[in-house]
mmCIF file of C-alpha atoms and ligand atoms in Angstrom:
data_model
loop_
_atom_site.group_PDB
_atom_site.id
_atom_site.type_symbol
_atom_site.label_atom_id
_atom_site.label_comp_id
_atom_site.label_asym_id
_atom_site.label_seq_id
_atom_site.Cartn_x
_atom_site.Cartn_y
_atom_site.Cartn_z
ATOM 1 C CA MET A 112 47.089 71.319 113.404
ATOM 2 C CA VAL A 113 50.955 70.871 112.447
ATOM 3 C CA ASP A 114 53.023 74.286 113.399
ATOM 4 C CA GLN A 115 53.966 75.689 110.037
ATOM 5 C CA GLN A 116 56.116 78.646 111.125
ATOM 6 C CA PRO A 117 58.732 79.268 108.511
ATOM 7 C CA HIS A 118 62.221 78.132 109.597
ATOM 8 C CA ASP A 119 63.936 81.244 110.214
ATOM 9 C CA THR A 120 61.160 82.399 112.491
ATOM 10 C CA VAL A 121 61.975 79.372 114.481
ATOM 11 C CA SER A 122 65.722 79.953 114.717
ATOM 12 C CA LYS A 123 65.274 83.528 115.429
ATOM 13 C CA GLN A 124 62.902 82.591 118.380
ATOM 14 C CA MET A 125 65.508 80.154 119.505
ATOM 15 C CA ASP A 126 68.398 82.611 118.890
ATOM 16 C CA VAL A 127 70.332 80.488 116.546
ATOM 17 C CA GLU A 128 72.324 81.483 113.888
ATOM 18 C CA THR A 129 71.818 78.941 111.140
ATOM 19 C CA ASP A 130 73.807 80.543 108.221
ATOM 20 C CA ILE A 131 77.026 81.018 109.417
ATOM 21 C CA ILE A 132 80.255 81.298 107.417
ATOM 22 C CA THR A 133 82.980 79.145 108.290
ATOM 23 C CA LEU A 134 86.492 80.007 107.028
ATOM 24 C CA THR A 135 86.196 77.175 104.570
ATOM 25 C CA ARG A 136 83.150 78.495 102.950
ATOM 26 C CA PHE A 137 84.645 81.940 103.156
ATOM 27 C CA ILE A 138 87.886 80.804 101.262
ATOM 28 C CA LEU A 139 86.025 79.117 98.471
ATOM 29 C CA GLN A 140 83.282 81.961 97.963
ATOM 30 C CA GLU A 141 86.575 84.267 97.820
ATOM 31 C CA GLN A 142 88.141 81.925 95.208
ATOM 32 C CA GLN A 143 84.691 82.031 93.030
ATOM 33 C CA LYS A 144 84.244 85.691 93.309
ATOM 34 C CA LEU A 145 88.139 86.967 92.887
ATOM 35 C CA ALA A 146 89.692 84.166 90.742
ATOM 36 C CA PRO A 147 87.179 81.889 89.292
ATOM 37 C CA ASN A 148 89.800 80.657 87.136
ATOM 38 C CA ALA A 149 92.249 79.720 89.909
ATOM 39 C CA THR A 150 93.131 76.170 90.380
ATOM 40 C CA GLY A 151 91.888 76.174 93.920
ATOM 41 C CA GLU A 152 95.573 75.125 95.418
ATOM 42 C CA LEU A 153 95.933 78.527 97.625
ATOM 43 C CA SER A 154 92.453 77.510 98.802
ATOM 44 C CA LEU A 155 93.527 74.078 99.792
ATOM 45 C CA LEU A 156 96.951 75.519 101.329
ATOM 46 C CA LEU A 157 94.695 77.738 103.629
ATOM 47 C CA ASN A 158 92.493 74.830 104.618
ATOM 48 C CA SER A 159 95.652 72.807 105.663
ATOM 49 C CA MET A 160 96.838 75.990 107.776
ATOM 50 C CA GLN A 161 93.542 76.089 109.527
ATOM 51 C CA PHE A 162 93.879 72.556 110.740
ATOM 52 C CA ALA A 163 97.467 73.490 112.040
ATOM 53 C CA PHE A 164 95.891 76.459 113.834
ATOM 54 C CA LYS A 165 93.337 74.347 115.397
ATOM 55 C CA PHE A 166 95.882 71.681 116.537
ATOM 56 C CA ILE A 167 98.219 74.276 118.214
ATOM 57 C CA ALA A 168 95.304 76.047 119.946
ATOM 58 C CA HIS A 169 94.529 72.521 121.019
ATOM 59 C CA ASN A 170 97.894 72.103 122.454
ATOM 60 C CA ILE A 171 98.090 75.242 124.169
ATOM 61 C CA ARG A 172 94.506 74.794 125.720
ATOM 62 C CA ARG A 173 96.025 71.547 127.188
ATOM 63 C CA ALA A 174 99.575 72.697 127.932
ATOM 64 C CA GLU A 175 99.201 73.037 131.606
ATOM 65 C CA LEU A 176 97.486 69.825 131.893
ATOM 66 C CA VAL A 177 100.282 67.580 130.252
ATOM 67 C CA ASN A 178 103.123 69.491 131.411
ATOM 68 C CA LEU A 179 104.316 71.079 128.097
ATOM 69 C CA ILE A 180 105.122 74.222 129.564
ATOM 70 C CA GLY A 181 108.732 74.835 130.344
ATOM 71 C CA VAL A 182 112.208 74.678 128.473
ATOM 72 C CA SER A 183 112.728 72.028 125.772
ATOM 73 C CA GLY A 184 116.708 72.072 126.272
ATOM 74 C CA THR A 185 117.335 72.966 122.606
ATOM 75 C CA ALA A 186 118.053 76.433 121.097
ATOM 76 C CA ASN A 187 116.831 77.975 117.956
ATOM 77 C CA SER A 188 118.179 79.563 114.948
ATOM 78 C CA THR A 189 118.642 83.065 116.523
ATOM 79 C CA GLY A 190 119.892 81.498 120.076
ATOM 80 C CA ASP A 191 116.814 81.836 122.032
ATOM 81 C CA VAL A 192 115.903 79.004 124.357
ATOM 82 C CA GLN A 193 112.764 77.116 122.952
ATOM 83 C CA LYS A 194 109.795 76.327 124.935
ATOM 84 C CA LYS A 195 108.320 73.045 124.272
ATOM 85 C CA LEU A 196 105.416 74.614 122.734
ATOM 86 C CA ASP A 197 107.726 76.240 120.195
ATOM 87 C CA VAL A 198 109.078 73.159 119.022
ATOM 88 C CA ILE A 199 105.460 71.253 119.262
ATOM 89 C CA GLY A 200 103.941 74.464 117.268
ATOM 90 C CA ASP A 201 106.910 74.506 114.690
ATOM 91 C CA GLU A 202 106.641 70.453 114.357
ATOM 92 C CA ILE A 203 102.610 70.730 113.623
ATOM 93 C CA PHE A 204 102.788 73.712 111.146
ATOM 94 C CA ILE A 205 105.693 72.018 109.266
ATOM 95 C CA ASN A 206 103.936 68.501 109.039
ATOM 96 C CA ALA A 207 100.623 70.456 108.038
ATOM 97 C CA MET A 208 102.382 72.345 105.166
ATOM 98 C CA LYS A 209 104.267 69.242 104.102
ATOM 99 C CA SER A 210 101.060 67.138 103.825
ATOM 100 C CA SER A 211 99.031 69.842 102.060
ATOM 101 C CA ASN A 212 101.259 69.167 98.892
ATOM 102 C CA ASN A 213 100.427 72.635 97.740
ATOM 103 C CA VAL A 214 103.794 74.018 99.789
ATOM 104 C CA LYS A 215 107.302 73.785 98.004
ATOM 105 C CA VAL A 216 109.328 76.165 100.435
ATOM 106 C CA LEU A 217 108.986 76.780 104.165
ATOM 107 C CA VAL A 218 110.861 79.372 106.493
ATOM 108 C CA SER A 219 110.307 79.125 110.059
ATOM 109 C CA GLU A 220 111.543 81.126 112.575
ATOM 110 C CA GLU A 221 112.606 78.120 114.638
ATOM 111 C CA GLN A 222 114.537 76.751 111.573
ATOM 112 C CA GLU A 223 117.868 77.728 110.641
ATOM 113 C CA ASP A 224 117.718 76.984 107.047
ATOM 114 C CA LEU A 225 114.537 77.047 104.819
ATOM 115 C CA ILE A 226 113.038 73.705 104.160
ATOM 116 C CA ILE A 227 112.466 72.447 100.675
ATOM 117 C CA PHE A 228 109.273 69.792 100.203
ATOM 118 C CA ASP A 229 109.317 67.194 97.776
ATOM 119 C CA GLY A 230 106.079 67.384 95.352
ATOM 120 C CA SER A 231 104.820 70.001 92.866
ATOM 121 C CA GLY A 232 103.635 72.711 95.565
ATOM 122 C CA LYS A 233 103.406 76.129 94.250
ATOM 123 C CA TYR A 234 103.936 78.239 97.160
ATOM 124 C CA ALA A 235 106.367 79.143 99.738
ATOM 125 C CA VAL A 236 105.081 79.924 103.140
ATOM 126 C CA CYS A 237 107.133 81.953 106.255
ATOM 127 C CA THR A 238 105.983 81.462 109.494
ATOM 128 C CA ASP A 239 106.877 82.326 113.120
ATOM 129 C CA PRO A 240 104.985 79.096 114.287
ATOM 130 C CA ILE A 241 104.673 80.287 118.326
ATOM 131 C CA ASP A 242 105.226 84.183 118.728
ATOM 132 C CA GLY A 243 105.475 85.739 121.787
ATOM 133 C CA SER A 244 106.587 82.362 123.624
ATOM 134 C CA SER A 245 108.432 84.255 126.385
ATOM 135 C CA ASN A 246 104.463 84.880 127.649
ATOM 136 C CA ILE A 247 103.457 81.132 127.527
ATOM 137 C CA ASP A 248 104.181 80.305 130.910
ATOM 138 C CA ALA A 249 101.766 82.956 132.460
ATOM 139 C CA GLY A 250 99.291 82.154 130.030
ATOM 140 C CA VAL A 251 99.271 85.344 127.995
ATOM 141 C CA SER A 252 98.138 85.286 124.484
ATOM 142 C CA VAL A 253 100.707 83.838 122.061
ATOM 143 C CA GLY A 254 100.338 83.348 118.198
ATOM 144 C CA THR A 255 101.130 81.899 114.579
ATOM 145 C CA ILE A 256 102.045 84.469 112.005
ATOM 146 C CA PHE A 257 102.104 83.675 108.292
ATOM 147 C CA GLY A 258 103.030 85.121 104.948
ATOM 148 C CA ILE A 259 102.665 83.498 101.440
ATOM 149 C CA TYR A 260 104.258 83.752 98.300
ATOM 150 C CA LYS A 261 103.505 82.299 95.031
ATOM 151 C CA LEU A 262 107.059 80.640 93.583
ATOM 152 C CA ARG A 263 108.309 82.591 91.117
ATOM 153 C CA GLU A 264 107.739 81.609 87.359
ATOM 154 C CA GLY A 265 109.528 78.475 86.600
ATOM 155 C CA SER A 266 111.102 77.929 90.069
ATOM 156 C CA GLU A 267 111.344 74.420 91.675
ATOM 157 C CA GLY A 268 111.539 75.926 95.219
ATOM 158 C CA SER A 269 114.511 77.921 96.449
ATOM 159 C CA ILE A 270 115.643 80.918 98.750
ATOM 160 C CA ASN A 271 114.926 83.154 96.002
ATOM 161 C CA ASP A 272 111.047 82.338 96.186
ATOM 162 C CA VAL A 273 111.052 83.969 99.680
ATOM 163 C CA LEU A 274 113.970 86.899 99.465
ATOM 164 C CA ARG A 275 111.377 89.033 97.912
ATOM 165 C CA ARG A 276 109.396 92.328 98.935
ATOM 166 C CA GLY A 277 106.447 91.871 101.033
ATOM 167 C CA THR A 278 104.240 93.651 98.256
ATOM 168 C CA GLU A 279 104.632 90.131 96.338
ATOM 169 C CA MET A 280 103.136 88.415 99.231
ATOM 170 C CA VAL A 281 99.611 86.867 98.086
ATOM 171 C CA ALA A 282 98.116 86.216 101.620
ATOM 172 C CA ALA A 283 99.163 86.907 105.113
ATOM 173 C CA GLY A 284 97.730 86.597 108.621
ATOM 174 C CA TYR A 285 97.895 85.522 112.307
ATOM 175 C CA THR A 286 96.084 83.155 114.551
ATOM 176 C CA MET A 287 96.174 84.354 118.261
ATOM 177 C CA TYR A 288 95.474 81.793 120.866
ATOM 178 C CA GLY A 289 94.142 82.898 124.087
ATOM 179 C CA ALA A 290 90.615 82.621 125.724
ATOM 180 C CA SER A 291 89.475 81.447 122.035
ATOM 181 C CA ALA A 292 91.334 81.356 118.588
ATOM 182 C CA HIS A 293 91.195 84.504 116.644
ATOM 183 C CA LEU A 294 92.462 84.389 112.907
ATOM 184 C CA MET A 295 92.954 87.728 110.969
ATOM 185 C CA LEU A 296 93.440 87.067 107.182
ATOM 186 C CA THR A 297 94.278 88.888 104.030
ATOM 187 C CA THR A 298 94.661 87.621 100.692
ATOM 188 C CA GLY A 299 94.934 91.250 99.318
ATOM 189 C CA ASN A 300 91.330 92.034 99.494
ATOM 190 C CA GLY A 301 90.850 93.745 102.778
ATOM 191 C CA VAL A 302 91.104 91.893 106.306
ATOM 192 C CA ASN A 303 88.627 89.507 107.587
ATOM 193 C CA GLY A 304 88.434 87.983 111.104
ATOM 194 C CA PHE A 305 87.496 84.562 112.058
ATOM 195 C CA THR A 306 86.914 83.166 115.800
ATOM 196 C CA LEU A 307 87.331 79.530 116.450
ATOM 197 C CA ASP A 308 84.172 77.831 117.832
ATOM 198 C CA THR A 309 85.682 75.034 119.583
ATOM 199 C CA GLN A 310 82.508 73.031 119.934
ATOM 200 C CA LEU A 311 81.969 72.937 116.240
ATOM 201 C CA GLY A 312 85.814 72.900 115.488
ATOM 202 C CA GLU A 313 85.465 75.522 112.986
ATOM 203 C CA PHE A 314 86.581 79.251 112.473
ATOM 204 C CA ILE A 315 83.718 81.588 112.157
ATOM 205 C CA LEU A 316 83.681 84.944 110.335
ATOM 206 C CA THR A 317 83.180 87.220 113.264
ATOM 207 C CA GLN A 318 84.849 90.606 111.870
ATOM 208 C CA PRO A 319 84.282 90.919 108.327
ATOM 209 C CA SER A 320 86.195 93.433 106.303
ATOM 210 C CA LEU A 321 87.851 94.993 109.470
ATOM 211 C CA LYS A 322 89.227 98.597 109.340
ATOM 212 C CA ILE A 323 91.441 100.094 111.777
ATOM 213 C CA PRO A 324 90.539 103.504 113.385
ATOM 214 C CA TYR A 325 92.294 106.332 111.499
ATOM 215 C CA GLU A 326 93.627 107.503 115.058
ATOM 216 C CA LYS A 327 93.806 106.498 118.764
ATOM 217 C CA ALA A 328 96.025 107.858 121.504
ATOM 218 C CA ILE A 329 97.355 104.183 122.303
ATOM 219 C CA TYR A 330 101.152 103.522 122.152
ATOM 220 C CA SER A 331 102.970 100.034 122.176
ATOM 221 C CA VAL A 332 106.555 99.741 122.732
ATOM 222 C CA ASN A 333 108.933 98.087 125.094
ATOM 223 C CA GLU A 334 110.296 101.320 126.697
ATOM 224 C CA GLY A 335 112.720 99.084 128.699
ATOM 225 C CA ASN A 336 114.722 99.676 125.608
ATOM 226 C CA SER A 337 114.718 103.531 125.234
ATOM 227 C CA TYR A 338 118.163 103.973 126.577
ATOM 228 C CA TYR A 339 119.412 102.740 123.332
ATOM 229 C CA TRP A 340 116.679 104.520 121.004
ATOM 230 C CA PRO A 341 118.036 107.288 118.803
ATOM 231 C CA ASP A 342 116.930 110.814 120.114
ATOM 232 C CA TYR A 343 114.011 111.454 117.776
ATOM 233 C CA VAL A 344 112.336 108.399 118.826
ATOM 234 C CA LYS A 345 112.862 108.975 122.637
ATOM 235 C CA LYS A 346 111.373 112.470 121.904
ATOM 236 C CA TYR A 347 108.349 111.227 119.950
ATOM 237 C CA ILE A 348 107.442 109.027 122.967
ATOM 238 C CA GLU A 349 108.155 111.786 125.343
ATOM 239 C CA ASP A 350 105.627 114.024 123.714
ATOM 240 C CA LEU A 351 103.019 111.206 123.556
ATOM 241 C CA LYS A 352 103.366 111.255 127.172
ATOM 242 C CA LYS A 353 102.437 114.909 127.653
ATOM 243 C CA PRO A 354 98.972 116.418 127.988
ATOM 244 C CA GLN A 355 97.150 116.009 124.334
ATOM 245 C CA GLU A 356 95.197 119.127 123.454
ATOM 246 C CA LYS A 357 92.713 117.021 121.502
ATOM 247 C CA LEU A 358 92.265 114.621 124.608
ATOM 248 C CA LYS A 359 91.562 117.667 126.801
ATOM 249 C CA GLY A 360 94.883 117.193 128.550
ATOM 250 C CA LYS A 361 95.032 113.702 128.793
ATOM 251 C CA PRO A 362 98.197 111.846 127.625
ATOM 252 C CA TYR A 363 98.514 108.841 125.387
ATOM 253 C CA SER A 364 97.826 105.470 127.016
ATOM 254 C CA ALA A 365 100.785 102.809 127.156
ATOM 255 C CA ARG A 366 99.754 99.240 126.240
ATOM 256 C CA TYR A 367 102.458 96.399 125.729
ATOM 257 C CA VAL A 368 101.718 92.545 126.142
ATOM 258 C CA GLY A 369 105.106 91.663 124.703
ATOM 259 C CA SER A 370 103.432 89.198 122.132
ATOM 260 C CA MET A 371 103.179 91.151 118.825
ATOM 261 C CA VAL A 372 100.290 89.038 117.987
ATOM 262 C CA ALA A 373 98.398 90.453 120.806
ATOM 263 C CA ASP A 374 99.639 93.656 120.552
ATOM 264 C CA ILE A 375 98.723 94.049 116.604
ATOM 265 C CA HIS A 376 95.432 92.441 117.509
ATOM 266 C CA ARG A 377 94.410 95.108 119.672
ATOM 267 C CA THR A 378 96.124 97.635 117.394
ATOM 268 C CA LEU A 379 93.729 96.630 114.619
ATOM 269 C CA LEU A 380 90.776 96.638 116.571
ATOM 270 C CA TYR A 381 90.986 99.624 118.699
ATOM 271 C CA GLY A 382 93.904 101.702 116.636
ATOM 272 C CA GLY A 383 96.847 103.182 118.018
ATOM 273 C CA VAL A 384 100.675 102.765 117.122
ATOM 274 C CA PHE A 385 102.547 99.424 117.687
ATOM 275 C CA SER A 386 106.618 99.986 117.335
ATOM 276 C CA TYR A 387 109.783 97.940 117.869
ATOM 277 C CA PRO A 388 112.327 100.374 116.678
ATOM 278 C CA ALA A 389 115.950 99.596 116.165
ATOM 279 C CA ASP A 390 118.407 100.101 118.713
ATOM 280 C CA THR A 391 121.506 102.398 118.518
ATOM 281 C CA LYS A 392 123.785 99.741 119.664
ATOM 282 C CA SER A 393 122.823 96.760 117.249
ATOM 283 C CA LYS A 394 121.306 99.092 114.747
ATOM 284 C CA ASN A 395 118.916 96.447 114.286
ATOM 285 C CA GLY A 396 115.217 95.491 115.371
ATOM 286 C CA LYS A 397 114.273 92.624 117.067
ATOM 287 C CA LEU A 398 111.348 91.634 114.777
ATOM 288 C CA ARG A 399 111.888 89.447 111.660
ATOM 289 C CA ILE A 400 110.807 90.594 108.309
ATOM 290 C CA LEU A 401 109.568 87.757 106.270
ATOM 291 C CA TYR A 402 107.537 86.223 109.166
ATOM 292 C CA GLU A 403 106.794 89.194 111.700
ATOM 293 C CA CYS A 404 107.142 92.447 109.809
ATOM 294 C CA PHE A 405 105.781 91.701 106.237
ATOM 295 C CA PRO A 406 102.709 89.774 107.361
ATOM 296 C CA MET A 407 101.691 92.079 109.989
ATOM 297 C CA ALA A 408 102.452 95.306 107.536
ATOM 298 C CA MET A 409 100.171 93.457 104.820
ATOM 299 C CA LEU A 410 97.316 93.200 107.564
ATOM 300 C CA LEU A 411 97.655 96.533 108.760
ATOM 301 C CA GLU A 412 97.716 98.094 105.197
ATOM 302 C CA GLN A 413 94.865 96.030 104.246
ATOM 303 C CA ALA A 414 92.931 97.288 107.176
ATOM 304 C CA GLY A 415 93.410 100.721 106.085
ATOM 305 C CA GLY A 416 96.647 101.633 108.357
ATOM 306 C CA LYS A 417 100.311 101.959 107.705
ATOM 307 C CA ALA A 418 103.624 100.248 108.194
ATOM 308 C CA ILE A 419 106.945 101.527 108.161
ATOM 309 C CA ASN A 420 110.461 101.249 109.245
ATOM 310 C CA ASP A 421 112.375 103.536 111.455
ATOM 311 C CA LYS A 422 113.263 105.667 108.725
ATOM 312 C CA GLY A 423 109.810 105.945 107.320
ATOM 313 C CA GLU A 424 110.004 103.798 104.396
ATOM 314 C CA ARG A 425 107.188 101.388 103.714
ATOM 315 C CA ILE A 426 107.965 97.931 105.329
ATOM 316 C CA LEU A 427 106.594 96.108 102.492
ATOM 317 C CA GLU A 428 108.916 97.577 99.885
ATOM 318 C CA ILE A 429 112.058 96.255 102.004
ATOM 319 C CA LEU A 430 114.046 93.509 100.221
ATOM 320 C CA PRO A 431 115.265 91.047 102.529
ATOM 321 C CA LYS A 432 118.677 89.750 102.289
ATOM 322 C CA GLY A 433 118.516 86.630 104.654
ATOM 323 C CA ILE A 434 115.756 84.443 105.697
ATOM 324 C CA HIS A 435 115.882 85.706 109.276
ATOM 325 C CA ASP A 436 116.809 89.386 108.679
ATOM 326 C CA LYS A 437 115.164 92.109 111.113
ATOM 327 C CA SER A 438 113.945 95.391 110.658
ATOM 328 C CA GLY A 439 112.744 97.968 112.994
ATOM 329 C CA ILE A 440 109.131 98.356 112.665
ATOM 330 C CA TRP A 441 106.093 100.981 113.258
ATOM 331 C CA LEU A 442 102.926 100.119 112.447
ATOM 332 C CA GLY A 443 99.130 101.073 113.133
ATOM 333 C CA SER A 444 96.620 103.846 112.559
ATOM 334 C CA THR A 445 97.512 106.133 109.818
ATOM 335 C CA GLY A 446 96.936 109.113 111.814
ATOM 336 C CA GLU A 447 99.329 107.868 114.301
ATOM 337 C CA ILE A 448 102.019 106.658 111.979
ATOM 338 C CA GLU A 449 102.182 110.119 109.963
ATOM 339 C CA LYS A 450 102.538 111.879 113.400
ATOM 340 C CA TYR A 451 105.825 109.658 114.051
ATOM 341 C CA ILE A 452 106.921 110.486 110.655
ATOM 342 C CA THR A 453 106.971 114.245 111.355
ATOM 343 C CA TYR A 454 109.677 113.309 114.217
ATOM 344 C CA ILE A 455 112.073 111.571 111.625
ATOM 345 C CA PRO A 456 115.254 113.545 110.805
ATOM 346 C CA LYS A 457 115.223 114.499 107.037
HETATM 347 P P1 LIG B 798 109.714 85.611 119.627
HETATM 348 O O1 LIG B 798 109.065 85.271 118.224
HETATM 349 O O2 LIG B 798 111.024 84.800 119.967
HETATM 350 O O3 LIG B 798 108.514 85.176 120.558
HETATM 351 O O4 LIG B 798 109.942 87.209 119.716
HETATM 352 C C1 LIG B 798 109.161 87.993 119.030
HETATM 353 C C2 LIG B 798 108.361 88.834 120.202
HETATM 354 C C3 LIG B 798 107.152 89.459 119.621
HETATM 355 O O5 LIG B 798 105.984 88.718 119.871
HETATM 356 C C4 LIG B 798 107.177 90.983 120.792
HETATM 357 O O6 LIG B 798 106.612 91.810 119.875
HETATM 358 C C5 LIG B 798 108.677 90.901 121.010
HETATM 359 O O7 LIG B 798 109.311 89.753 120.760
HETATM 360 C C6 LIG B 798 108.782 91.428 122.591
HETATM 361 O O8 LIG B 798 110.045 91.473 122.706
HETATM 362 P P2 LIG B 798 110.547 92.201 124.020
HETATM 363 O O9 LIG B 798 110.174 91.070 125.090
HETATM 364 O O10 LIG B 798 112.014 92.599 123.924
HETATM 365 O O11 LIG B 798 109.552 93.486 124.590
HETATM 366 MG MG1 LIG B 799 108.624 82.601 118.066
#
């Protein structure tokens, strides 16, 4: 007699999930659910982007083998020495956005000026193609950060499409390349996390509707800069290192990778506070508003957290004046950010 077990019983016995949600499927479902009359251009753009993430992940995995690690000999727009992978990541991202035909304007950390593509793309994309590149040689996680604006009404593509508040971004996220590649995405309807299955070549939904814990006793900041911090920032961090009543006398834990994507990834999952404050010397932060602060702030807020500048102003409401403008930033669990706010002089 033929074995007539139902299919789902067989897959359960073999411990095989046969109905997985890939990023492509997720994007199409979201579009049908939230914007049934949309043209589908943003979905196509996100699909082109996921190709760039897979291609960059592939290059990072094979970097050691093909000797990509090291200095390329050129400098980027802010004068840093570029790594070979910075250059390759930038090229991969630019080519993917150009060939998608849905992008008109591109701002990259690695390009002095914005790029305007031919064609009738309706979106502007801001990216740090390889964030945290000082960590590459040590095999520590790096990532690609991105934020997307829809072009202004009637625009044919100009700097004014990106010199806008973060509240106007229609989607944002990052892909972190480590042991595996993790993509965190928001289109303004919560945060969803995907993990790249390298065998399938697909990003799989692994963290649906991610929420950041309300509080967690972890702080993430480069304390090597503390000499140049304003006194109230010094006082706040010193207080975190004192015995905490709530923690039965334990102080906060310090965790700092030095790759924003990795530090934010941990903060999203475990909670805590991440900061790169402006220093009293330059009066500027290090992290760039359009392609580091805004996308991460949008993600954090969509996950139920908060993102503010040193003065306590909402990051997403800053209006950048230049494409490489920087800001001091504090982001993480709502409870932890509110605690920092109590230290800001009135
Ligand atoms: P990058 O985009 O040139 O890699 O610089 C940004 C990185 C962030 O990933 C990270 O949060 C920060 O710089 C670390 O800076 P520092 O080494 O000063 O702590
Ligand atoms: Mg970078």
